[in-house]
Amino acid sequence: MKRLFTLVSFVGVVCLLSPFVLCAQNEDSRMKVGVTGFTNSDANDTKYVSSITERVLSVVQRTNRFLVIDLTSPEARQEALDQAAQNWNKDWDSDDIIDPAKGLNAVYTITGEIGDIKFIKLTSSNPNGYKSTLPITIKIIETESGSVVNSKYFEAATPERQLTPQDALNRALNVLEPLLTDYVLNNFPLELSIARIETEKKGKATEVILFGGSSFGIEKGAVFEVASIDRSLGGALPKQIGVIKVSEVLNDKFSKASVKNGGEEISRAISNSQEVICTLVK
């Protein structure tokens, strides 16, 4: 599946501290993504909406791709609206599903529509049981414009008999989870910033510290493409300048990576305070 989105990271002010180049990048640079409450095509049957929405929210959070803004409940929405009003010193539209996300600088907002959930009662076994089919459409909205930039329909079915309708739905959700995870991972590649150049040799970076550790889902051996970003043309124009490979996950926030190629270009970009992003490729 084509990757449609990028996670934009900014590298901060650069300080030269011999023998290291240290960047003032000390906060989480992952993209902010809002997740709203889902709707149901059958307005008379809403009792399962909350559990389905919560499961999708959990899937998005566990990918570690984003800083997730929870907008799935009235309480969470109000909290987001209050924070947005404080940040911007203005009121936001409480009836607009994406305004809280916009106020908190979410790049994208994830929402969904739950179709007609089917329950089949099985009477040929003892005890009787149930199976379920869950149709759901996930939509990715560009928060600023309100445009739907991606939409995908999923349908998950209970593979075996369950004792209750709720058990059958939970089993269908278990089937849905890996499909949703793959959808998110394929469309939102993880991008991180370089916290600092750890070692250099003859003006070429040989090791860097990434702002991204175990809490980001980073593992030893992960490979990132490094690109500098030119915005002088009115948009983001990336230019690949190197490849790095994670040699050690230092803690929950930082990892060390060895520079496989492009050491000179990486050092130059960091020294010149250029915007640099590192995109996970494998």
Short mmCIF file of C-alpha atoms in Angstrom, two decimals:
data_model
loop_
_atom_site.label_atom_id
_atom_site.label_comp_id
_atom_site.label_asym_id
_atom_site.label_seq_id
_atom_site.Cartn_x
_atom_site.Cartn_y
_atom_site.Cartn_z
CA MET A 1 0.00 0.00 0.00
CA LYS A 2 1.23 3.43 -0.90
CA ARG A 3 2.38 5.52 2.04
CA LEU A 4 0.32 8.66 2.00
CA PHE A 5 1.56 10.59 4.97
CA THR A 6 4.73 11.75 6.59
CA LEU A 7 5.44 12.66 10.18
CA VAL A 8 7.05 16.09 10.11
CA SER A 9 9.88 16.76 12.62
CA PHE A 10 11.81 19.96 13.18
CA VAL A 11 15.43 20.07 14.29
CA GLY A 12 16.14 22.87 16.76
CA VAL A 13 18.95 25.36 17.23
CA VAL A 14 22.34 23.78 16.73
CA CYS A 15 25.17 24.22 19.23
CA LEU A 16 28.73 23.20 18.53
CA LEU A 17 30.19 21.41 21.54
CA SER A 18 33.48 19.76 20.62
CA PRO A 19 33.69 16.93 19.85
CA PHE A 20 29.90 16.67 19.53
CA VAL A 21 27.26 18.56 17.60
CA LEU A 22 24.28 18.92 19.93
CA CYS A 23 20.79 19.85 18.72
CA ALA A 24 18.27 21.51 21.02
CA GLN A 25 15.63 18.89 20.25
CA ASN A 26 14.36 17.63 23.56
CA GLU A 27 10.70 16.88 23.00
CA ASP A 28 8.62 14.23 21.27
CA SER A 29 8.63 15.00 17.55
CA ARG A 30 5.98 12.50 16.47
CA MET A 31 2.95 13.76 14.60
CA LYS A 32 -0.17 14.67 16.59
CA VAL A 33 -3.24 12.74 15.48
CA GLY A 34 -6.74 13.10 16.90
CA VAL A 35 -9.14 10.17 17.25
CA THR A 36 -12.83 11.14 17.45
CA GLY A 37 -15.86 9.17 18.60
CA PHE A 38 -17.24 6.89 15.88
CA THR A 39 -20.75 7.02 14.45
CA ASN A 40 -23.16 4.19 13.85
CA SER A 41 -25.26 3.77 10.71
CA ASP A 42 -28.09 2.39 12.87
CA ALA A 43 -29.06 5.26 15.19
CA ASN A 44 -31.26 2.88 17.21
CA ASP A 45 -28.38 0.58 18.16
CA THR A 46 -25.52 2.49 19.80
CA LYS A 47 -24.65 0.23 22.72
CA TYR A 48 -21.56 -1.21 20.99
CA VAL A 49 -20.17 2.07 19.61
CA SER A 50 -18.08 2.94 22.67
CA SER A 51 -16.36 -0.45 22.91
CA ILE A 52 -15.53 -0.43 19.20
CA THR A 53 -14.20 3.15 19.33
CA GLU A 54 -12.07 2.36 22.38
CA ARG A 55 -10.57 -0.67 20.63
CA VAL A 56 -9.62 1.37 17.55
CA LEU A 57 -8.14 4.10 19.77
CA SER A 58 -6.05 1.45 21.54
CA VAL A 59 -4.77 0.10 18.20
CA VAL A 60 -3.69 3.59 17.09
CA GLN A 61 -1.94 4.26 20.41
CA ARG A 62 -0.07 0.94 20.38
CA THR A 63 1.51 1.61 16.99
CA ASN A 64 3.66 4.31 18.68
CA ARG A 65 3.47 6.32 15.46
CA PHE A 66 1.77 9.36 16.95
CA LEU A 67 1.04 11.61 19.86
CA VAL A 68 -2.62 10.64 20.08
CA ILE A 69 -5.27 13.20 21.09
CA ASP A 70 -8.22 11.31 22.56
CA LEU A 71 -11.50 12.89 21.39
CA THR A 72 -13.63 9.76 21.74
CA SER A 73 -15.84 10.87 24.65
CA PRO A 74 -17.64 14.13 25.57
CA GLU A 75 -15.32 14.52 28.55
CA ALA A 76 -12.17 14.04 26.43
CA ARG A 77 -13.49 16.47 23.80
CA GLN A 78 -14.21 19.12 26.41
CA GLU A 79 -10.76 18.71 27.91
CA ALA A 80 -9.24 19.14 24.44
CA LEU A 81 -11.40 22.21 23.77
CA ASP A 82 -10.32 23.77 27.07
CA GLN A 83 -6.67 23.12 26.28
CA ALA A 84 -7.07 24.48 22.74
CA ALA A 85 -8.73 27.64 24.06
CA GLN A 86 -5.87 28.12 26.49
CA ASN A 87 -3.23 27.57 23.79
CA TRP A 88 -4.77 29.94 21.26
CA ASN A 89 -6.67 32.35 23.52
CA LYS A 90 -9.85 31.76 21.51
CA ASP A 91 -12.95 29.60 21.63
CA TRP A 92 -13.35 26.59 19.37
CA ASP A 93 -16.54 25.10 17.92
CA SER A 94 -17.69 22.36 20.26
CA ASP A 95 -20.04 20.98 17.59
CA ASP A 96 -17.29 20.55 14.99
CA ILE A 97 -15.78 17.06 15.29
CA ILE A 98 -12.29 18.18 14.26
CA ASP A 99 -12.06 21.62 15.89
CA PRO A 100 -10.58 20.27 19.15
CA ALA A 101 -7.93 18.43 17.11
CA LYS A 102 -7.22 21.57 15.08
CA GLY A 103 -6.83 23.59 18.26
CA LEU A 104 -4.23 21.13 19.54
CA ASN A 105 -2.30 21.12 16.23
CA ALA A 106 -3.27 17.61 15.18
CA VAL A 107 -2.13 17.08 11.60
CA TYR A 108 -4.71 14.37 10.94
CA THR A 109 -7.94 13.23 12.61
CA ILE A 110 -9.10 9.62 12.53
CA THR A 111 -12.80 8.89 12.61
CA GLY A 112 -15.02 6.06 11.52
CA GLU A 113 -18.51 4.84 10.74
CA ILE A 114 -19.74 1.53 12.06
CA GLY A 115 -22.04 -0.31 9.69
CA ASP A 116 -24.90 -2.67 10.50
CA ILE A 117 -23.47 -5.21 12.96
CA LYS A 118 -24.82 -8.70 12.27
CA PHE A 119 -25.38 -11.29 14.98
CA ILE A 120 -26.20 -14.88 14.09
CA LYS A 121 -27.68 -17.09 16.77
CA LEU A 122 -26.53 -20.70 16.48
CA THR A 123 -29.09 -23.15 17.83
CA SER A 124 -27.66 -26.39 16.53
CA SER A 125 -25.14 -26.67 19.37
CA ASN A 126 -25.51 -27.08 23.10
CA PRO A 127 -25.28 -24.56 24.57
CA ASN A 128 -26.48 -22.16 21.91
CA GLY A 129 -24.00 -19.56 20.68
CA TYR A 130 -23.42 -16.52 18.52
CA LYS A 131 -21.30 -15.28 15.67
CA SER A 132 -20.88 -11.67 14.59
CA THR A 133 -19.88 -9.66 11.53
CA LEU A 134 -18.53 -6.15 12.08
CA PRO A 135 -18.34 -3.68 9.14
CA ILE A 136 -16.46 -0.44 9.74
CA THR A 137 -15.11 2.37 7.57
CA ILE A 138 -12.05 4.26 8.82
CA LYS A 139 -11.51 7.80 7.55
CA ILE A 140 -8.36 9.92 7.77
CA ILE A 141 -9.12 13.65 7.73
CA GLU A 142 -6.56 16.37 7.11
CA THR A 143 -7.36 18.46 10.17
CA GLU A 144 -6.59 21.91 8.78
CA SER A 145 -8.68 21.57 5.61
CA GLY A 146 -11.26 19.06 6.85
CA SER A 147 -10.69 16.97 3.70
CA VAL A 148 -10.85 13.17 3.80
CA VAL A 149 -7.48 12.07 2.44
CA ASN A 150 -7.89 8.33 2.92
CA SER A 151 -10.76 5.96 3.61
CA LYS A 152 -10.86 2.18 3.94
CA TYR A 153 -13.63 -0.33 4.54
CA PHE A 154 -13.03 -3.28 6.84
CA GLU A 155 -15.20 -6.27 7.65
CA ALA A 156 -14.34 -8.71 10.41
CA ALA A 157 -16.26 -11.86 11.35
CA THR A 158 -16.23 -14.10 14.40
CA PRO A 159 -14.41 -17.29 13.34
CA GLU A 160 -16.05 -19.57 15.91
CA ARG A 161 -19.12 -19.75 18.15
CA GLN A 162 -19.21 -17.52 21.24
CA LEU A 163 -21.54 -17.74 24.24
CA THR A 164 -22.95 -14.17 24.06
CA PRO A 165 -23.38 -11.45 21.42
CA GLN A 166 -20.82 -9.28 23.24
CA ASP A 167 -18.32 -12.15 23.22
CA ALA A 168 -18.93 -12.59 19.49
CA LEU A 169 -18.33 -8.89 18.85
CA ASN A 170 -15.15 -8.91 20.96
CA ARG A 171 -13.85 -11.85 18.92
CA ALA A 172 -14.61 -9.97 15.67
CA LEU A 173 -12.68 -7.00 17.07
CA ASN A 174 -9.72 -9.31 17.74
CA VAL A 175 -9.81 -10.26 14.04
CA LEU A 176 -10.00 -6.57 13.07
CA GLU A 177 -7.03 -5.42 15.18
CA PRO A 178 -4.14 -6.69 13.00
CA LEU A 179 -5.87 -5.34 9.87
CA LEU A 180 -6.11 -1.89 11.43
CA THR A 181 -2.52 -2.07 12.68
CA ASP A 182 -1.21 -2.88 9.19
CA TYR A 183 -3.30 -0.03 7.74
CA VAL A 184 -1.81 2.49 10.16
CA LEU A 185 1.77 1.25 9.84
CA ASN A 186 1.65 1.19 6.03
CA ASN A 187 0.21 4.68 5.72
CA PHE A 188 2.03 6.50 8.50
CA PRO A 189 5.78 5.81 8.37
CA LEU A 190 7.53 6.73 11.60
CA GLU A 191 9.81 9.74 11.34
CA LEU A 192 12.15 10.97 14.06
CA SER A 193 14.61 13.79 14.57
CA ILE A 194 18.32 13.62 15.28
CA ALA A 195 18.96 14.75 18.85
CA ARG A 196 22.70 15.13 18.25
CA ILE A 197 25.70 13.83 16.38
CA GLU A 198 27.44 11.53 18.82
CA THR A 199 30.73 10.96 16.98
CA GLU A 200 32.39 12.40 13.91
CA LYS A 201 35.51 11.53 11.93
CA LYS A 202 37.07 14.05 9.56
CA GLY A 203 33.85 16.04 9.33
CA LYS A 204 31.67 12.99 8.76
CA ALA A 205 29.06 11.84 11.25
CA THR A 206 29.67 8.22 12.25
CA GLU A 207 27.12 7.89 15.06
CA VAL A 208 23.99 9.88 15.92
CA ILE A 209 21.50 9.96 18.77
CA LEU A 210 17.87 9.69 17.66
CA PHE A 211 15.03 11.22 19.60
CA GLY A 212 13.08 7.96 19.77
CA GLY A 213 13.54 4.95 22.04
CA SER A 214 11.61 1.97 23.32
CA SER A 215 8.42 3.97 23.92
CA PHE A 216 8.39 4.77 20.18
CA GLY A 217 8.61 1.09 19.29
CA ILE A 218 12.23 1.40 18.14
CA GLU A 219 14.25 -1.82 18.05
CA LYS A 220 17.91 -2.58 17.47
CA GLY A 221 18.59 -3.02 13.76
CA ALA A 222 15.92 -0.56 12.59
CA VAL A 223 17.00 1.30 9.44
CA PHE A 224 16.12 4.94 8.72
CA GLU A 225 16.60 7.06 5.63
CA VAL A 226 17.83 10.55 6.51
CA ALA A 227 16.58 13.52 4.50
CA SER A 228 17.00 17.28 4.66
CA ILE A 229 13.88 19.34 4.01
CA ASP A 230 13.86 22.43 1.81
CA ARG A 231 10.80 24.68 2.36
CA SER A 232 11.99 27.64 0.30
CA LEU A 233 9.61 26.72 -2.55
CA GLY A 234 6.50 26.98 -0.40
CA GLY A 235 6.27 23.27 0.37
CA ALA A 236 8.35 20.43 1.75
CA LEU A 237 11.00 19.20 -0.71
CA PRO A 238 12.95 16.29 0.85
CA LYS A 239 16.42 15.32 -0.29
CA GLN A 240 17.86 12.03 0.88
CA ILE A 241 21.29 12.56 2.40
CA GLY A 242 22.07 9.31 4.21
CA VAL A 243 21.11 6.04 5.87
CA ILE A 244 21.43 5.14 9.55
CA LYS A 245 20.91 1.89 11.48
CA VAL A 246 19.98 1.64 15.16
CA SER A 247 22.83 0.00 17.09
CA GLU A 248 21.42 0.44 20.59
CA VAL A 249 18.12 1.48 22.18
CA LEU A 250 19.37 3.64 25.05
CA ASN A 251 16.10 4.14 26.94
CA ASP A 252 12.47 4.99 26.32
CA LYS A 253 13.32 8.29 24.59
CA PHE A 254 16.66 7.86 22.82
CA SER A 255 18.48 5.43 20.54
CA LYS A 256 22.01 5.35 19.11
CA ALA A 257 22.44 4.74 15.39
CA SER A 258 25.47 4.15 13.21
CA VAL A 259 25.75 6.09 9.96
CA LYS A 260 25.86 3.72 7.00
CA ASN A 261 26.29 6.40 4.36
CA GLY A 262 25.99 10.16 4.00
CA GLY A 263 28.00 11.07 7.09
CA GLU A 264 29.39 14.26 5.58
CA GLU A 265 25.97 15.43 4.35
CA ILE A 266 24.36 14.68 7.73
CA SER A 267 27.04 16.67 9.58
CA ARG A 268 26.66 19.57 7.18
CA ALA A 269 22.86 19.63 7.48
CA ILE A 270 22.94 19.59 11.28
CA SER A 271 25.69 22.24 11.42
CA ASN A 272 23.63 24.48 9.13
CA SER A 273 20.48 24.07 11.30
CA GLN A 274 18.60 22.46 8.42
CA GLU A 275 15.37 20.59 9.05
CA VAL A 276 16.23 16.88 9.05
CA ILE A 277 13.90 13.90 9.27
CA CYS A 278 14.73 10.20 9.67
CA THR A 279 12.12 7.89 8.12
CA LEU A 280 11.84 4.26 9.23
CA VAL A 281 12.22 1.98 6.22
CA LYS A 282 12.70 -1.43 7.88
#
